[in-house]
Short mmCIF file of C-alpha atoms and ligand atoms in Angstrom, two decimals:
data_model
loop_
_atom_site.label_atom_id
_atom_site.label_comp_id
_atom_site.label_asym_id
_atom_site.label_seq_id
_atom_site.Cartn_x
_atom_site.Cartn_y
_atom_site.Cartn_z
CA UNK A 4 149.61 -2.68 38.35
CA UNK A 5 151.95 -0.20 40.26
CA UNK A 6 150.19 0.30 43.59
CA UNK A 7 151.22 3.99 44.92
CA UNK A 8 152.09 3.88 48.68
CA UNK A 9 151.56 6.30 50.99
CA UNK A 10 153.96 8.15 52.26
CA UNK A 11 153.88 6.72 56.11
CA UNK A 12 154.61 3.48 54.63
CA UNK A 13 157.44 4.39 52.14
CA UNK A 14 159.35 6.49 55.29
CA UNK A 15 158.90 3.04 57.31
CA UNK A 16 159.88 0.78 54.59
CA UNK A 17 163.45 2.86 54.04
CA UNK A 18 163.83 3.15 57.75
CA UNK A 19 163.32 -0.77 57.99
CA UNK A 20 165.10 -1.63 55.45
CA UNK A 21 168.43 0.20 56.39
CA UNK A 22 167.35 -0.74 60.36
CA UNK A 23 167.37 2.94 61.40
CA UNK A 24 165.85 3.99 64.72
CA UNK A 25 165.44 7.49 65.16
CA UNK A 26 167.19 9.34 67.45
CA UNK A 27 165.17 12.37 68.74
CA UNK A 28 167.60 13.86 70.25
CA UNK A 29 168.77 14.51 66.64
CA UNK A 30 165.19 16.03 66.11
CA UNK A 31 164.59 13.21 63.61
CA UNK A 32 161.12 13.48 63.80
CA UNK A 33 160.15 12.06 60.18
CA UNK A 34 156.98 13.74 58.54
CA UNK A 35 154.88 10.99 57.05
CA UNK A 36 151.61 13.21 55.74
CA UNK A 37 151.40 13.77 52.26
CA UNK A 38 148.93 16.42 52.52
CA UNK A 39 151.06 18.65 54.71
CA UNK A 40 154.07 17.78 52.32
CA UNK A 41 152.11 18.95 49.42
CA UNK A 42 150.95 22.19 51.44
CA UNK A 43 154.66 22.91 51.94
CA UNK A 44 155.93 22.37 48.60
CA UNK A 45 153.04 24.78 47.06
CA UNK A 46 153.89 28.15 49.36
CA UNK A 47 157.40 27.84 48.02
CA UNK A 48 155.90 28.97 44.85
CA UNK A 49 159.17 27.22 43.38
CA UNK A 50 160.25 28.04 39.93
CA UNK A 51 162.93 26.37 37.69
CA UNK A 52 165.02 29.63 38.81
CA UNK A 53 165.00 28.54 42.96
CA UNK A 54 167.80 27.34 44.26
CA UNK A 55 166.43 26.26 47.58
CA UNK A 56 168.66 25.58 50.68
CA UNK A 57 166.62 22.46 52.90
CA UNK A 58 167.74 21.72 56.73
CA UNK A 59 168.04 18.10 58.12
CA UNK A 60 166.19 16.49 54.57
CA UNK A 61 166.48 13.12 56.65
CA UNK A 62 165.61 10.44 53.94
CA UNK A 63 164.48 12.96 51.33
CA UNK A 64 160.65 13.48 51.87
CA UNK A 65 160.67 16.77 50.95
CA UNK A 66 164.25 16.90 48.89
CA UNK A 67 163.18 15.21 45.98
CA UNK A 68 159.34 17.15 45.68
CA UNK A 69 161.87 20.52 45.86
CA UNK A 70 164.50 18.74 43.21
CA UNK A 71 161.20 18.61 41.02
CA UNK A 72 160.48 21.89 40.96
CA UNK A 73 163.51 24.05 41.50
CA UNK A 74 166.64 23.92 39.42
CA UNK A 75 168.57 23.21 42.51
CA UNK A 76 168.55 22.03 45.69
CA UNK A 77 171.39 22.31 48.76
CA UNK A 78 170.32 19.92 51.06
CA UNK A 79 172.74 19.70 54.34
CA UNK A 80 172.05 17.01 56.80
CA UNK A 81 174.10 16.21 60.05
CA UNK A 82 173.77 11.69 60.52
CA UNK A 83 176.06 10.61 58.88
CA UNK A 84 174.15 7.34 58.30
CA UNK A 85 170.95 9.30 56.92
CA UNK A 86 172.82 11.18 54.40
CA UNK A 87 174.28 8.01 52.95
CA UNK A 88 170.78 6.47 52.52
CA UNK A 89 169.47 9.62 51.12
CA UNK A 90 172.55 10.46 48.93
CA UNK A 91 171.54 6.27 47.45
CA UNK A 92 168.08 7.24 46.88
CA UNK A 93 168.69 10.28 45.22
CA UNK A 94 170.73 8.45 42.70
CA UNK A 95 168.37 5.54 42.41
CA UNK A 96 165.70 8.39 40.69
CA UNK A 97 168.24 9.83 39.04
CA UNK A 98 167.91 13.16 40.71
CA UNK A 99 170.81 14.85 39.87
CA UNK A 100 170.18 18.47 40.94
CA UNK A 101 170.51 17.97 44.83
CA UNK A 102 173.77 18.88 46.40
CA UNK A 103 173.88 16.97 49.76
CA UNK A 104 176.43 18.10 52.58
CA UNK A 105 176.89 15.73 55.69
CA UNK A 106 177.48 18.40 58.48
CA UNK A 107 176.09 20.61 61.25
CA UNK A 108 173.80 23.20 59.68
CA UNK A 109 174.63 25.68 62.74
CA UNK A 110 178.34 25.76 61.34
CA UNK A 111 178.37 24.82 57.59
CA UNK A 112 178.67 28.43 55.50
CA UNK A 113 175.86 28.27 53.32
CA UNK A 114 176.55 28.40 49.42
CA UNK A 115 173.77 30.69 48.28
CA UNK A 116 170.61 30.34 47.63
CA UNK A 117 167.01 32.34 46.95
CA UNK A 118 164.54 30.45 49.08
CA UNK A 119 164.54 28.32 52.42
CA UNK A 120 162.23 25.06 52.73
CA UNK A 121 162.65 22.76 55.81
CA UNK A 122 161.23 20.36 58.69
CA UNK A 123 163.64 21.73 61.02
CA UNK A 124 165.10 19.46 63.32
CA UNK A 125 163.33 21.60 66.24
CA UNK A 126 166.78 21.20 69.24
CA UNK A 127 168.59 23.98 66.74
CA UNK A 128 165.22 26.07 65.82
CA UNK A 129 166.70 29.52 67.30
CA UNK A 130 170.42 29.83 66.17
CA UNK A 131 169.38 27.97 62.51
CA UNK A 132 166.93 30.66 62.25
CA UNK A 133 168.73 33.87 63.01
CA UNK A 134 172.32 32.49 60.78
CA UNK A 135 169.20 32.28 58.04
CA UNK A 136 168.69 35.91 58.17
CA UNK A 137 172.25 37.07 57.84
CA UNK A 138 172.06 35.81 54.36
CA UNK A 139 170.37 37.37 51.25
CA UNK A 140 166.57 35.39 50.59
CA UNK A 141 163.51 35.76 49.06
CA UNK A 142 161.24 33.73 51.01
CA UNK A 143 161.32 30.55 53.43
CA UNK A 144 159.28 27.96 54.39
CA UNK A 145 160.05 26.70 57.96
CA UNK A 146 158.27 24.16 60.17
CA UNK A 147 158.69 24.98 64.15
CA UNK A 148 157.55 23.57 67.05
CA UNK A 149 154.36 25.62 67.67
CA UNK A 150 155.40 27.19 70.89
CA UNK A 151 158.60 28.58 69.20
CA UNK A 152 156.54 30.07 66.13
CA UNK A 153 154.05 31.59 68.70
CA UNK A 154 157.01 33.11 70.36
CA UNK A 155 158.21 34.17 66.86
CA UNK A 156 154.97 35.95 65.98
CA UNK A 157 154.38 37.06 69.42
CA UNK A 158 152.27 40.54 69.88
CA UNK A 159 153.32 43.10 72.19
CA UNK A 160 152.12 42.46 75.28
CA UNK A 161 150.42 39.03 75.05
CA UNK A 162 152.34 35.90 76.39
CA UNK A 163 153.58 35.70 73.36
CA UNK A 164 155.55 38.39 73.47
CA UNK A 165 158.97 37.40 74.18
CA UNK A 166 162.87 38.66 73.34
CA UNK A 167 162.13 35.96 70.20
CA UNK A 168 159.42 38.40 68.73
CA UNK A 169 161.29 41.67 69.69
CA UNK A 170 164.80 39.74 67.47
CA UNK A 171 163.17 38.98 64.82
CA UNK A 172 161.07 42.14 64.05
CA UNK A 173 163.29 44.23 62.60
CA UNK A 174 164.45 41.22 60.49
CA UNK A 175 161.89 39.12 59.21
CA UNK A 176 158.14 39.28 58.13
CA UNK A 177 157.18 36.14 60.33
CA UNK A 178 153.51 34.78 58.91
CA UNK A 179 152.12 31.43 60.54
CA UNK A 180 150.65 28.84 57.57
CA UNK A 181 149.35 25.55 58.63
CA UNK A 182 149.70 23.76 61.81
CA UNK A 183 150.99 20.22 61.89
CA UNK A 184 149.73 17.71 64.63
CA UNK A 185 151.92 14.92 66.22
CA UNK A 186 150.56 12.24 63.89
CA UNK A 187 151.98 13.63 60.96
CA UNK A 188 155.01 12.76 61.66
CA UNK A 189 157.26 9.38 62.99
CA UNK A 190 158.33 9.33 65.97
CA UNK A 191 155.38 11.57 67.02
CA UNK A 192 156.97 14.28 68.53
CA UNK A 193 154.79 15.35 71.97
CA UNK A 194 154.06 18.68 70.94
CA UNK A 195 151.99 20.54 67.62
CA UNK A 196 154.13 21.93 65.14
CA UNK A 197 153.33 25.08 62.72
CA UNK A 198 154.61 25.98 59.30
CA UNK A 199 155.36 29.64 59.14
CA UNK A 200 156.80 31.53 56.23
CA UNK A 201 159.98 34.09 56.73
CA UNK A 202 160.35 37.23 54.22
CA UNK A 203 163.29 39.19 55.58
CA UNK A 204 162.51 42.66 55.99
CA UNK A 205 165.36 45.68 55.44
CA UNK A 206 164.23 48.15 57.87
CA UNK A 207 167.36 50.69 57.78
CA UNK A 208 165.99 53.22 59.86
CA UNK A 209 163.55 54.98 62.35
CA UNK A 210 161.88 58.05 63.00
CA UNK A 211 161.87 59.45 66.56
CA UNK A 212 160.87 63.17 66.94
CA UNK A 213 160.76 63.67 63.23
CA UNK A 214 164.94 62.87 63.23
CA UNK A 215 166.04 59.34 61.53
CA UNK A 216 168.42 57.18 63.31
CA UNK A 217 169.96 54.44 60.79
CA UNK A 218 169.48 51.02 62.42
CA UNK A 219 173.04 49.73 61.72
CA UNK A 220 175.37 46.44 62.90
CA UNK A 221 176.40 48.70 66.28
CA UNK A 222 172.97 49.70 66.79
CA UNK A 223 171.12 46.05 66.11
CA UNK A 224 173.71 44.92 68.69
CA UNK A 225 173.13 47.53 71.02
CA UNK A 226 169.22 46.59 70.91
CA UNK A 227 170.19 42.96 71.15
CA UNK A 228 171.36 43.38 74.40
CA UNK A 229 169.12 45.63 75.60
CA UNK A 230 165.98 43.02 74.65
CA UNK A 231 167.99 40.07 76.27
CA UNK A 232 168.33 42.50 79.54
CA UNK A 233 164.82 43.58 79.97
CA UNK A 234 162.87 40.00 78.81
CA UNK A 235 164.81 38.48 81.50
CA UNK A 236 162.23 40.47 83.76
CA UNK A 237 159.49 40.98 81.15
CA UNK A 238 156.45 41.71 83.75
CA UNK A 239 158.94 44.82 85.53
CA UNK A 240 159.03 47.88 84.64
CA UNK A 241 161.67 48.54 82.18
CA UNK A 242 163.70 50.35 83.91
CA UNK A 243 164.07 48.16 86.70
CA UNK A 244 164.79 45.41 84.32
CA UNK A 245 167.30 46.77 82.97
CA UNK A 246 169.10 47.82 86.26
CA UNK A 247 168.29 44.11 87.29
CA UNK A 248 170.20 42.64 84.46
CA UNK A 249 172.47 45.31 84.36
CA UNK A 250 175.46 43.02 83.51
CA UNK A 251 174.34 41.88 80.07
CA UNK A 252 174.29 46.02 78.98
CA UNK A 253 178.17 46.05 80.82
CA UNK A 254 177.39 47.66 84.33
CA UNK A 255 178.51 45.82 87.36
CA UNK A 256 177.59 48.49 89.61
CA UNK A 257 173.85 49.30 90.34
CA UNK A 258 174.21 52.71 91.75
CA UNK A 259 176.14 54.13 88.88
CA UNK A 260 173.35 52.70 86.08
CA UNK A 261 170.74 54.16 88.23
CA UNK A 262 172.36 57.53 88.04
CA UNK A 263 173.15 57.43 84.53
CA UNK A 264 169.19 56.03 83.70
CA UNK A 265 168.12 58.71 86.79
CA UNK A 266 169.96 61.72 84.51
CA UNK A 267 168.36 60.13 81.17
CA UNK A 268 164.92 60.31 82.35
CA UNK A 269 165.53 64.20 83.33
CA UNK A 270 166.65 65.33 80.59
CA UNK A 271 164.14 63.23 78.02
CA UNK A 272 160.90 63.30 78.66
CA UNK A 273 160.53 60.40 75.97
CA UNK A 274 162.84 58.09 77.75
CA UNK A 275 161.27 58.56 80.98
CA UNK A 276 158.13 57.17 80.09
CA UNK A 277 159.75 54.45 78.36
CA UNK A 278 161.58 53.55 81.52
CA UNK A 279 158.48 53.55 83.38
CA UNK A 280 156.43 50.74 81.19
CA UNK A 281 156.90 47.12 81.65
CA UNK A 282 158.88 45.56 79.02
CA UNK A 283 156.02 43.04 77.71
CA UNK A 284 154.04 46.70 76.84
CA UNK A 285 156.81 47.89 75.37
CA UNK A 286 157.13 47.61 71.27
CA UNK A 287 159.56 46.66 68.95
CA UNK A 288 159.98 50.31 68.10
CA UNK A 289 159.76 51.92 71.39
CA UNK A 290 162.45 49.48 72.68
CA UNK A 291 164.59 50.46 69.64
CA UNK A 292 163.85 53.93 70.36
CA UNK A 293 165.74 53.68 74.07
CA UNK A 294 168.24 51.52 73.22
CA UNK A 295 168.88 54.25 70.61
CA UNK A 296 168.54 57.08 73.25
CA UNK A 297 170.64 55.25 75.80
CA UNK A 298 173.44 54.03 73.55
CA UNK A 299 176.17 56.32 73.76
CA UNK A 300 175.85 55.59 77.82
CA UNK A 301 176.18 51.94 77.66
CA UNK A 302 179.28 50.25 77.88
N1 LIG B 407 163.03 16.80 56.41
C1 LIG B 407 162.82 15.44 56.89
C2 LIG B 407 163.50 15.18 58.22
C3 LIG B 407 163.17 16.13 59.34
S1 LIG B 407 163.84 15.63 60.88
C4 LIG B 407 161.33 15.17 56.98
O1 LIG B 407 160.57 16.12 56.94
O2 LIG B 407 160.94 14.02 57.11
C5 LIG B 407 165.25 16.66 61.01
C6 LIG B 407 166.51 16.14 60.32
O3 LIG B 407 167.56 17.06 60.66
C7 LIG B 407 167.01 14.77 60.80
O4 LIG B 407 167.27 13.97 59.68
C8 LIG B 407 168.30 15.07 61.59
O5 LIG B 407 169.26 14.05 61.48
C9 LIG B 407 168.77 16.34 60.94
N2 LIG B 407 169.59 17.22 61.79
C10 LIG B 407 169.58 17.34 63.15
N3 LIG B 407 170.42 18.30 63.55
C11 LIG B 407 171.02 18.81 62.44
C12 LIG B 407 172.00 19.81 62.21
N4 LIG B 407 172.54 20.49 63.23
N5 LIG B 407 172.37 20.06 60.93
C13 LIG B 407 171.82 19.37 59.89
N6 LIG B 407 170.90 18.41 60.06
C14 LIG B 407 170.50 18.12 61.30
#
């Protein structure tokens, strides 16, 4: 009689048998609860059209459920050692529609792909996420450490709220799933972890005083900087933020940003009162709104 094993004891049988010791550094934190594996598998709704894209699949825990379902699988993991053992056990079932790459997921291109499902190895959680939305996707299925996919999802002015949220609005649909506790995984990492799902969003323009501005490449970076300038003093006023972290917008000097924000606020009764809220009260919106206003005065 074939006995089936859960899945803490499979991960620590393949990690004992090839002698691995994770390395956390590597965020190899291995996730060892079937029920949360099922839970992850189902909201990627997968289809034999998905061609899924999976981060760090580590010894395949979640690789071969998505090989199952989807027609195809790109699975890119960075330890060299891992991949081997994985690439093995792939071939051992006979999986044949994985295509494993051994290299950095930061700075591999990505063939394409429809749908995103991954335990993210949590030390690369920010720059993974935002080279995700500069390609074309329908849906992904991401686990975070919780305190990043608070930040993610964070409401204007709650602690939350952070130059995270105010990035990723005007990108992504961010909607928090399940969370995960430290148990479910080996080693136990020492925080909770959440499961969120990503739809990116294609928000082209916006409306201020009845005229549309397009929200282009120059203008995204334009707000880019201007979030990164202001969160760096999120309780101030945003004005004073800004002239505060003047540098990242490309002033050195602090008189001649004053003037220019001083002349703003005179003629635009709209930016003045923007000016004059603290940046945590400030939305999405209205901070695209001034970064539109002020734009053709930055440097
Ligand atoms: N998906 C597996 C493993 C998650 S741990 C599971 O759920 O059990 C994260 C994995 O990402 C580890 O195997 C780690 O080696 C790998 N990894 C870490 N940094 C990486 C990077 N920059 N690019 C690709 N993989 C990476």
């Amino acid at each position: 009689m074939t006995e089936k094993i859960s899945l803490a004891k499979e991960t620590k049988q393949i990690l004992n048998e090839n002698g691995i010791i994770l390395n956390k550094n590597l965020g190899q934190n291995y996730l060892i609860d079937d029920f949360k594996r099922k839970k992850i598998i189902e909201y990627a709704k997968l289809t034999k059209d998905d061609t899924v894209l999976e981060i760090g699949p580590g010894i395949g825990t979640l690789t071969i459920e998505l090989a199952k379902k989807a027609k195809h699988v790109i699975a890119i993991e960075q330890d060299t050692t891992i991949f081997n053992i994985l690439k093995k056990r792939l071939e051992k079932e006979g999986i044949d529609n994985v295509e494993l790459i051994n290299g950095d997921a930061v700075k591999v291109d990505f063939p394409e792909f429809n749908k995103i499902v991954s335990n993210l190895p949590y030390q690369i959680s920010s720059p993974i996420s935002f080279k995700f939305l500069k390609s074309d996707f329908d849906l992904a299925i991401l686990m975070y450490q919780k305190e990043f996919a608070d930040r993610m999802n964070g409401k204007v002015g709650t602690k939350q709220y952070s130059r995270l949220s105010a990035m990723l609005y005007f990108k992504a649909e961010v909607k928090f799933l399940t969370k995960v506790s430290p148990e479910s995984f080996i080693p136990s990492p020492k925080v909770d972890s959440s499961v969120v799902q990503l739809k990116p969003k294609n928000i082209k323009s916006i409306k201020i005083d009845d005229e549309e501005f397009a929200i282009d490449d120059e203008t995204y970076k334009v707000y880019s900087k201007v979030v990164k300038a202001m969160f760096q003093h999120r309780n101030k006023k945003s004005k004073n933020a800004l002239i505060d972290s003047r540098h990242i917008i490309g002033f050195k000097d602090k008189k001649e940003l004053k003037a220019i924000l001083n002349n703003l606020e005179d003629e635009n009764p709209k930016v003045k009162e923007l000016l004059l809220e603290r940046t945590i009260n400030l939305s999405p919106e209205s901070i695209m709104e001034l970064s539109i206003l002020l734009k053709d005065h930055l440097k």
